[in-house]
mmCIF file of C-alpha atoms in Angstrom:
data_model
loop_
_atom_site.group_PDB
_atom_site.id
_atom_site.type_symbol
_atom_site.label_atom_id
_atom_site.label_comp_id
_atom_site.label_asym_id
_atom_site.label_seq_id
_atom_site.Cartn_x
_atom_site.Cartn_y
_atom_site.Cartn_z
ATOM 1 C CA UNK A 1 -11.779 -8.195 8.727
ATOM 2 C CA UNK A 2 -9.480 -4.710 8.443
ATOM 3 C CA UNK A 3 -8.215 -4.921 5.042
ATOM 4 C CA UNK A 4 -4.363 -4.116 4.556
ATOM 5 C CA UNK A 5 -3.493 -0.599 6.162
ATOM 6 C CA UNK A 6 -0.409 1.535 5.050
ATOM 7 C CA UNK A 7 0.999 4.418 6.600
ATOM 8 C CA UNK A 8 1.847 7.509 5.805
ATOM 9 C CA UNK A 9 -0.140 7.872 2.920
ATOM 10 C CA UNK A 10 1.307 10.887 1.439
ATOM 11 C CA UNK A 11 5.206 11.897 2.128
ATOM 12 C CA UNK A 12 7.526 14.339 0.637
ATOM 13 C CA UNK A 13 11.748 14.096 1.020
ATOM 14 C CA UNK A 14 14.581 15.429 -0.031
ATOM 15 C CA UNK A 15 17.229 13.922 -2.263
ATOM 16 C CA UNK A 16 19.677 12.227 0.415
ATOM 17 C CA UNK A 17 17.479 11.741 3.374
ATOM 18 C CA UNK A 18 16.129 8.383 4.553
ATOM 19 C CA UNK A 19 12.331 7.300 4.522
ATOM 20 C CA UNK A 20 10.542 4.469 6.332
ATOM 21 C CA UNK A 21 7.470 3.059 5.450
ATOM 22 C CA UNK A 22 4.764 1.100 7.308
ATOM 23 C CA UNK A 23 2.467 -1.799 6.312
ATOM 24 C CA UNK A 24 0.181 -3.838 8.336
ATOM 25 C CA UNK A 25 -1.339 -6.813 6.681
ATOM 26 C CA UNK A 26 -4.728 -8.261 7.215
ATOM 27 C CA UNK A 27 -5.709 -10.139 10.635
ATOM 28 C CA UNK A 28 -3.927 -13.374 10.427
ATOM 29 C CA UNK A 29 -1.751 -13.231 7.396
ATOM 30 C CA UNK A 30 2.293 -13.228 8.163
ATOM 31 C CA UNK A 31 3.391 -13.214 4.503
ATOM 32 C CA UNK A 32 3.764 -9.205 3.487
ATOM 33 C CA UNK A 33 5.413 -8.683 -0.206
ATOM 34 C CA UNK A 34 6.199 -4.526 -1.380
ATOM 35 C CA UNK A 35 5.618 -3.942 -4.589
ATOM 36 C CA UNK A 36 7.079 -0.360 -6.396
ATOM 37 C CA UNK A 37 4.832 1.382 -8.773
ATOM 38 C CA UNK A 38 6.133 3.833 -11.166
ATOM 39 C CA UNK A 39 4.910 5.252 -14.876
ATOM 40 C CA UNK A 40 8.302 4.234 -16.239
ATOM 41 C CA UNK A 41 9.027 0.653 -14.530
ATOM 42 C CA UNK A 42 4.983 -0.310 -14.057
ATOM 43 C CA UNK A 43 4.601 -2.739 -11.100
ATOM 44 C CA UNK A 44 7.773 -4.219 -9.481
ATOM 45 C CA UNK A 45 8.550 -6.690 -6.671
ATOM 46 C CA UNK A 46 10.874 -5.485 -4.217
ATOM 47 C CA UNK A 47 10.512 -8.446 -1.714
ATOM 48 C CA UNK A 48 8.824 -10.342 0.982
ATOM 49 C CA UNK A 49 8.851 -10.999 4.569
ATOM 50 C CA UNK A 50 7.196 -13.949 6.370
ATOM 51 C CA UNK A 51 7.481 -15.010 10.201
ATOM 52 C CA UNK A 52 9.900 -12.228 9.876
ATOM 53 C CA UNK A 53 12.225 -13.366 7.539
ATOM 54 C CA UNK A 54 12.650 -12.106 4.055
ATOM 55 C CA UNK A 55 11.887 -14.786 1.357
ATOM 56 C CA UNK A 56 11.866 -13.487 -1.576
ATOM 57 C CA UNK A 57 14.129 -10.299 -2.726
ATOM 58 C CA UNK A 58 13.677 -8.046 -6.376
ATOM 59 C CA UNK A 59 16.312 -6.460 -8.364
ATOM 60 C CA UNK A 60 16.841 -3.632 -6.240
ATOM 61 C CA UNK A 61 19.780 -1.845 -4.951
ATOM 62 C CA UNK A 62 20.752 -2.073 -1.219
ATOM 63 C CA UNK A 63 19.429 1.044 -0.103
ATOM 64 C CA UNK A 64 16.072 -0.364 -0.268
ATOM 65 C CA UNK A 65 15.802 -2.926 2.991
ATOM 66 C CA UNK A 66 12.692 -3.555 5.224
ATOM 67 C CA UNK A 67 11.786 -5.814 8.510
ATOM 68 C CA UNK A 68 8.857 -7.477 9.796
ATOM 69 C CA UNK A 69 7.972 -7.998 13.491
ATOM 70 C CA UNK A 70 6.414 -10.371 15.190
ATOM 71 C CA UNK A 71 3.038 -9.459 14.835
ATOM 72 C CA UNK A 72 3.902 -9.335 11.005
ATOM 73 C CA UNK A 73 3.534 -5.744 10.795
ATOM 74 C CA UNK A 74 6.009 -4.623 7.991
ATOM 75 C CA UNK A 75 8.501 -1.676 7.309
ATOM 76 C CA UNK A 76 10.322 -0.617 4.026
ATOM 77 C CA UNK A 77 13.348 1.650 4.422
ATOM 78 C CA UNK A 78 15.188 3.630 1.613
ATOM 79 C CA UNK A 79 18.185 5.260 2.789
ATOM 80 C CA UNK A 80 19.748 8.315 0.657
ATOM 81 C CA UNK A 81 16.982 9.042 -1.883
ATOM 82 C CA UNK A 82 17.403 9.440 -5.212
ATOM 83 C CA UNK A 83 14.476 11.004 -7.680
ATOM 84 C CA UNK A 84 14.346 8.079 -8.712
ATOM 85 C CA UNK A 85 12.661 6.660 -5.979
ATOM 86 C CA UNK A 86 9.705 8.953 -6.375
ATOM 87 C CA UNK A 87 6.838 6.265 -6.957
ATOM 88 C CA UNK A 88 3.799 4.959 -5.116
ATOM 89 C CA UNK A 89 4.838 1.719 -2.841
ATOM 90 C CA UNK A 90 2.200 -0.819 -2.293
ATOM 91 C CA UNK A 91 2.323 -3.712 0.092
ATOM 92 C CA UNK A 92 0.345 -6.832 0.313
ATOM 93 C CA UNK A 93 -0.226 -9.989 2.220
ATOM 94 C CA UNK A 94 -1.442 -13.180 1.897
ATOM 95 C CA UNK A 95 -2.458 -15.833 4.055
ATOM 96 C CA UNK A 96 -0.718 -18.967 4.540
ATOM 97 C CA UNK A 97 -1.545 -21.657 1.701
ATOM 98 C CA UNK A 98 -2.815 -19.297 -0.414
ATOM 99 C CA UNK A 99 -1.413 -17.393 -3.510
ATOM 100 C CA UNK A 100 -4.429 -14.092 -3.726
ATOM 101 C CA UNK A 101 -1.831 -11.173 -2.444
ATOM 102 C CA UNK A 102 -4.606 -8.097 -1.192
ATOM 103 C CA UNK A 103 -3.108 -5.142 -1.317
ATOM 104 C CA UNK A 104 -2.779 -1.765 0.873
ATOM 105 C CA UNK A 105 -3.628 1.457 -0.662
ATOM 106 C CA UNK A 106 -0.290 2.425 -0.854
ATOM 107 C CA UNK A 107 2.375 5.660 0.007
ATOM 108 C CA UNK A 108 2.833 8.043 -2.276
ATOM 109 C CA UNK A 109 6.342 8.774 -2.049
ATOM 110 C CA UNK A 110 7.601 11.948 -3.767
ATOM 111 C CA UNK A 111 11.639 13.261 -3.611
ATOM 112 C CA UNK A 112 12.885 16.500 -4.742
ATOM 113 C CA UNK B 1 11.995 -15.752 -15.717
ATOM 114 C CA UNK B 2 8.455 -15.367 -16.307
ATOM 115 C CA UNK B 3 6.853 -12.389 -18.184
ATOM 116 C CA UNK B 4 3.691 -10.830 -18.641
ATOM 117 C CA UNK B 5 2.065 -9.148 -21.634
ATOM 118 C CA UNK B 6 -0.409 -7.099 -21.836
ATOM 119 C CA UNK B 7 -0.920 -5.365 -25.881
ATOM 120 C CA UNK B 8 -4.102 -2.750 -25.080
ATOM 121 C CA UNK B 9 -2.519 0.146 -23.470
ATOM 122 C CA UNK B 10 -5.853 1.778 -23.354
ATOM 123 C CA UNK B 11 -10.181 0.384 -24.182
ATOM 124 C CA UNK B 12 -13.200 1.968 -23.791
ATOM 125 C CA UNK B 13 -16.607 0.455 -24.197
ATOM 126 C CA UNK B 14 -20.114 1.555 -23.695
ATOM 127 C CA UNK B 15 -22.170 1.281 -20.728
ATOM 128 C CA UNK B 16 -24.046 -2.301 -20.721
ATOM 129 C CA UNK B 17 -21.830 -3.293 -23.197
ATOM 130 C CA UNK B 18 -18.746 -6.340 -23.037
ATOM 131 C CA UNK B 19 -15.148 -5.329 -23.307
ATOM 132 C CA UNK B 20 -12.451 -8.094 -23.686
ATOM 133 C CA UNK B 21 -8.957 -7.137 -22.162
ATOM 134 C CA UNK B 22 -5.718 -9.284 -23.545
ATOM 135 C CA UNK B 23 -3.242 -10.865 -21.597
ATOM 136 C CA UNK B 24 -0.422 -13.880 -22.747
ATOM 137 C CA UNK B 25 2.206 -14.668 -20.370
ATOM 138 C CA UNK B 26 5.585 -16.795 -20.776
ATOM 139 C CA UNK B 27 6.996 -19.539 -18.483
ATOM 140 C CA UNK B 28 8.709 -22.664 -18.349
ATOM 141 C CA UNK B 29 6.608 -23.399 -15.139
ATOM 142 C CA UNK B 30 3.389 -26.264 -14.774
ATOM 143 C CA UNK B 31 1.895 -24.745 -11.305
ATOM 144 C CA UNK B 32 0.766 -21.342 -11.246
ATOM 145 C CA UNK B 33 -2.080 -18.573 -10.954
ATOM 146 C CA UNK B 34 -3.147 -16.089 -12.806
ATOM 147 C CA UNK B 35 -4.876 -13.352 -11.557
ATOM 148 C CA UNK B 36 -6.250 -10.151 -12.796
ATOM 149 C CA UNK B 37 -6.605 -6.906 -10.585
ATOM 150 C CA UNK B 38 -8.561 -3.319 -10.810
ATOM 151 C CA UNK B 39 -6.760 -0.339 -10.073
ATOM 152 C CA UNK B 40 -9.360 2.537 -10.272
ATOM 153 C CA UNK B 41 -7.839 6.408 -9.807
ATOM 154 C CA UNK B 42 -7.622 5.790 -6.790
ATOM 155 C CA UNK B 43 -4.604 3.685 -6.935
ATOM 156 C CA UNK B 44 -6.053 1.097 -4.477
ATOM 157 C CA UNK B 45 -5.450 -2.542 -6.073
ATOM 158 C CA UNK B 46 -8.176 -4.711 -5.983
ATOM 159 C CA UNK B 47 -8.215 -8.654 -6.537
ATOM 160 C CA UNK B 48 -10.906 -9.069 -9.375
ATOM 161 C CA UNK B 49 -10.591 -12.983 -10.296
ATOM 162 C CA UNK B 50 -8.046 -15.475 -10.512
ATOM 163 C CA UNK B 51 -7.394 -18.685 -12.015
ATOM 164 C CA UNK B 52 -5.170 -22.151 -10.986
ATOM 165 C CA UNK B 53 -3.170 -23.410 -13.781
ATOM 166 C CA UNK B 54 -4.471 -26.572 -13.163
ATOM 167 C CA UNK B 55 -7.946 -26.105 -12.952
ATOM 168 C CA UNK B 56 -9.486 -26.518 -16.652
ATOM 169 C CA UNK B 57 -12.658 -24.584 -16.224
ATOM 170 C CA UNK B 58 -12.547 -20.696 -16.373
ATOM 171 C CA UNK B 59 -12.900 -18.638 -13.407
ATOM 172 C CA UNK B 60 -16.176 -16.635 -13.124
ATOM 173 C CA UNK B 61 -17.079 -14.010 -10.617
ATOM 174 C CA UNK B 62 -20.440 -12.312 -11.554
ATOM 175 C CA UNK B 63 -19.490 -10.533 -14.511
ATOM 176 C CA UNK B 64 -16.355 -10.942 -14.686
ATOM 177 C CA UNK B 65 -15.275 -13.748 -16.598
ATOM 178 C CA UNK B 66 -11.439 -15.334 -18.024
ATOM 179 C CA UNK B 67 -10.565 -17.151 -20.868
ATOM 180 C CA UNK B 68 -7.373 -19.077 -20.210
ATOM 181 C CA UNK B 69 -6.042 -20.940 -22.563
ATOM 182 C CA UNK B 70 -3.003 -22.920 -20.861
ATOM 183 C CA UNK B 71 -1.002 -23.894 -23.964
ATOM 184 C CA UNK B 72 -1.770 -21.084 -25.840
ATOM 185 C CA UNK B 73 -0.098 -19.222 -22.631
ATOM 186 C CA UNK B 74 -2.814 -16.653 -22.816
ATOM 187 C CA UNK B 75 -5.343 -14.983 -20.020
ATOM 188 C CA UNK B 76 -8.451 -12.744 -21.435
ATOM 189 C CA UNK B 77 -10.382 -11.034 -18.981
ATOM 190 C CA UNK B 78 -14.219 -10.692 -19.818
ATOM 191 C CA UNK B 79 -16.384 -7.876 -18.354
ATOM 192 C CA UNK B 80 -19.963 -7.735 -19.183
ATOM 193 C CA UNK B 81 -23.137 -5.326 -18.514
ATOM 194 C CA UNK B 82 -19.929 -2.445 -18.207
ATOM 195 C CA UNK B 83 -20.344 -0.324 -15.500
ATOM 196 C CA UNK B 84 -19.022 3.459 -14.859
ATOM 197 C CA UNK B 85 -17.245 1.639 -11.646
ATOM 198 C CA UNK B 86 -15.353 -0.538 -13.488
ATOM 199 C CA UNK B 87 -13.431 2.585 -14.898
ATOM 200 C CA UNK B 88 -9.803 1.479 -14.228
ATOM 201 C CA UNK B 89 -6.364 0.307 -14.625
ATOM 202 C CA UNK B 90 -6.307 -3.256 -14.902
ATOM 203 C CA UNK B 91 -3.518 -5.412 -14.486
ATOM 204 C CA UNK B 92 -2.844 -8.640 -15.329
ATOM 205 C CA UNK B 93 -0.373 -10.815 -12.729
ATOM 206 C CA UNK B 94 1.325 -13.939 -12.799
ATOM 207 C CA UNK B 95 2.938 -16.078 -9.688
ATOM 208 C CA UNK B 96 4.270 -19.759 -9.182
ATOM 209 C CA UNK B 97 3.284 -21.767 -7.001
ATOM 210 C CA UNK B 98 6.669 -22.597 -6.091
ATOM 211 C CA UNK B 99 7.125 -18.338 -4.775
ATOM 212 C CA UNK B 100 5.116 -15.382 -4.364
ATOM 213 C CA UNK B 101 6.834 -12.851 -6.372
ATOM 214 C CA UNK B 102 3.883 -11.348 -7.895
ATOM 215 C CA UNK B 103 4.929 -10.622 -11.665
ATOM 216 C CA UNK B 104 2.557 -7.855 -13.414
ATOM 217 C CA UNK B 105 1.925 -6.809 -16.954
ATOM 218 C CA UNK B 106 2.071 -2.963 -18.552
ATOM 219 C CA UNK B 107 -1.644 -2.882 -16.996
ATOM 220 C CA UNK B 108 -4.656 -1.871 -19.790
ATOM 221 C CA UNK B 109 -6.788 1.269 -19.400
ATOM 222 C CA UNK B 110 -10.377 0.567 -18.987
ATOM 223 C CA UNK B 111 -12.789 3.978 -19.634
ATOM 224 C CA UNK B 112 -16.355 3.197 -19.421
ATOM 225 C CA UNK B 113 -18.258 5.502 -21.186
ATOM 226 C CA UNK B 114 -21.962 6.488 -20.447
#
């Protein structure tokens, strides 16, 4: 089986401008959960879609929002960055009845 | 709210030799897993063991070993026969059963050294 695929890898934005990333989960699994990484804030949960509806939402502000289609494929948006946002985003899914989330290998996500 | 704890910001051990990484957790919760993942440089997370709340025995997978002690709130992570590969982050993670927020600790820094 494909493992967990995320796309771009690498992406560079200016303060202000909007970003969307993608996430497609392994063969068969319709829960997807985003996860921000940063040196500062370590691992965070920023929420979860499954059968394309979000489940599960973090402590983040509303500029960060995402979607999930039908064939579970996943997309984070962050509308007017901030610096702040400069971190690597990982996604992950998980099948149903089972609590092992495998993660993507991430976007690096870098605003100046 | 549940939170994780990991106290070794960075180990190193020898080659062949067994390291020991910490981890305690808190929660008011019966039904949960524990897991502990690898995050080598680079930066992909991978699922090294985990362990049901319920389940008594510790997990094993090859070397990798846990000591979880449920009442004690507390999750070690056992590597033996150290390997260069096993250079890595590693991150301890904690989720209900009840949700699937994932909730991770400050992550420990494994060096293997030859």
């Amino acid at each position: 089986k494909a493992g967990v695929t995320q796309t771009p890898r690498y992406l560079i934005k200016t303060r202000g401008q909007q970003v969307t990333l993608s996430c497609s989960p392994i063969s068969g699994h319709r829960s997807v959960s985003w996860y921000q990484q940063t040196p500062g804030q370590g691992l965070q949960f920023l929420f979860e879609y499954f059968s394309e509806t979000q489940r599960n939402k973090g402590n983040f502000p509303g500029r960060f929002s995402g979607r999930q289609f039908s064939n579970s494929r996943s997309e984070m948006n962050v509308s007017t960055l901030e610096l702040g946002d400069s971190a690597l985003y990982l996604c992950a899914s998980r099948g149903l009845n089972s609590y092992e989330q495998y993660f993507g290998p991430g976007t690096r996500l870098t605003v100046t | 709210a549940q939170t994780v704890t990991q106290s070794q910001p960075e180990m190193s051990v020898q080659e062949a030799e067994t390291v020991t990484l910490s981890c305690t957790y808190d929660t008011s919760e019966n039904n949960y897993y524990l897991f502990w993942y690898k995050q080598p440089p680079s930066r992909q997370m991978i699922l090294v063991i985990r362990q049901e709340a319920y389940k008594q025995q510790n997990a094993t997978e090859n070397r990798f070993s846990v000591n979880f002690q449920k009442a004690a709130k507390s999750f070690s992570l056992k590597i033996s026969d150290s390997q260069l590969g096993d250079t890595a982050m590693y991150f301890c993670a904690f989720v209900q059963t009840s949700g699937s927020r994932l909730t991770f600790g400050e992550g420990t820094q494994l060096t293997v050294n030859p």
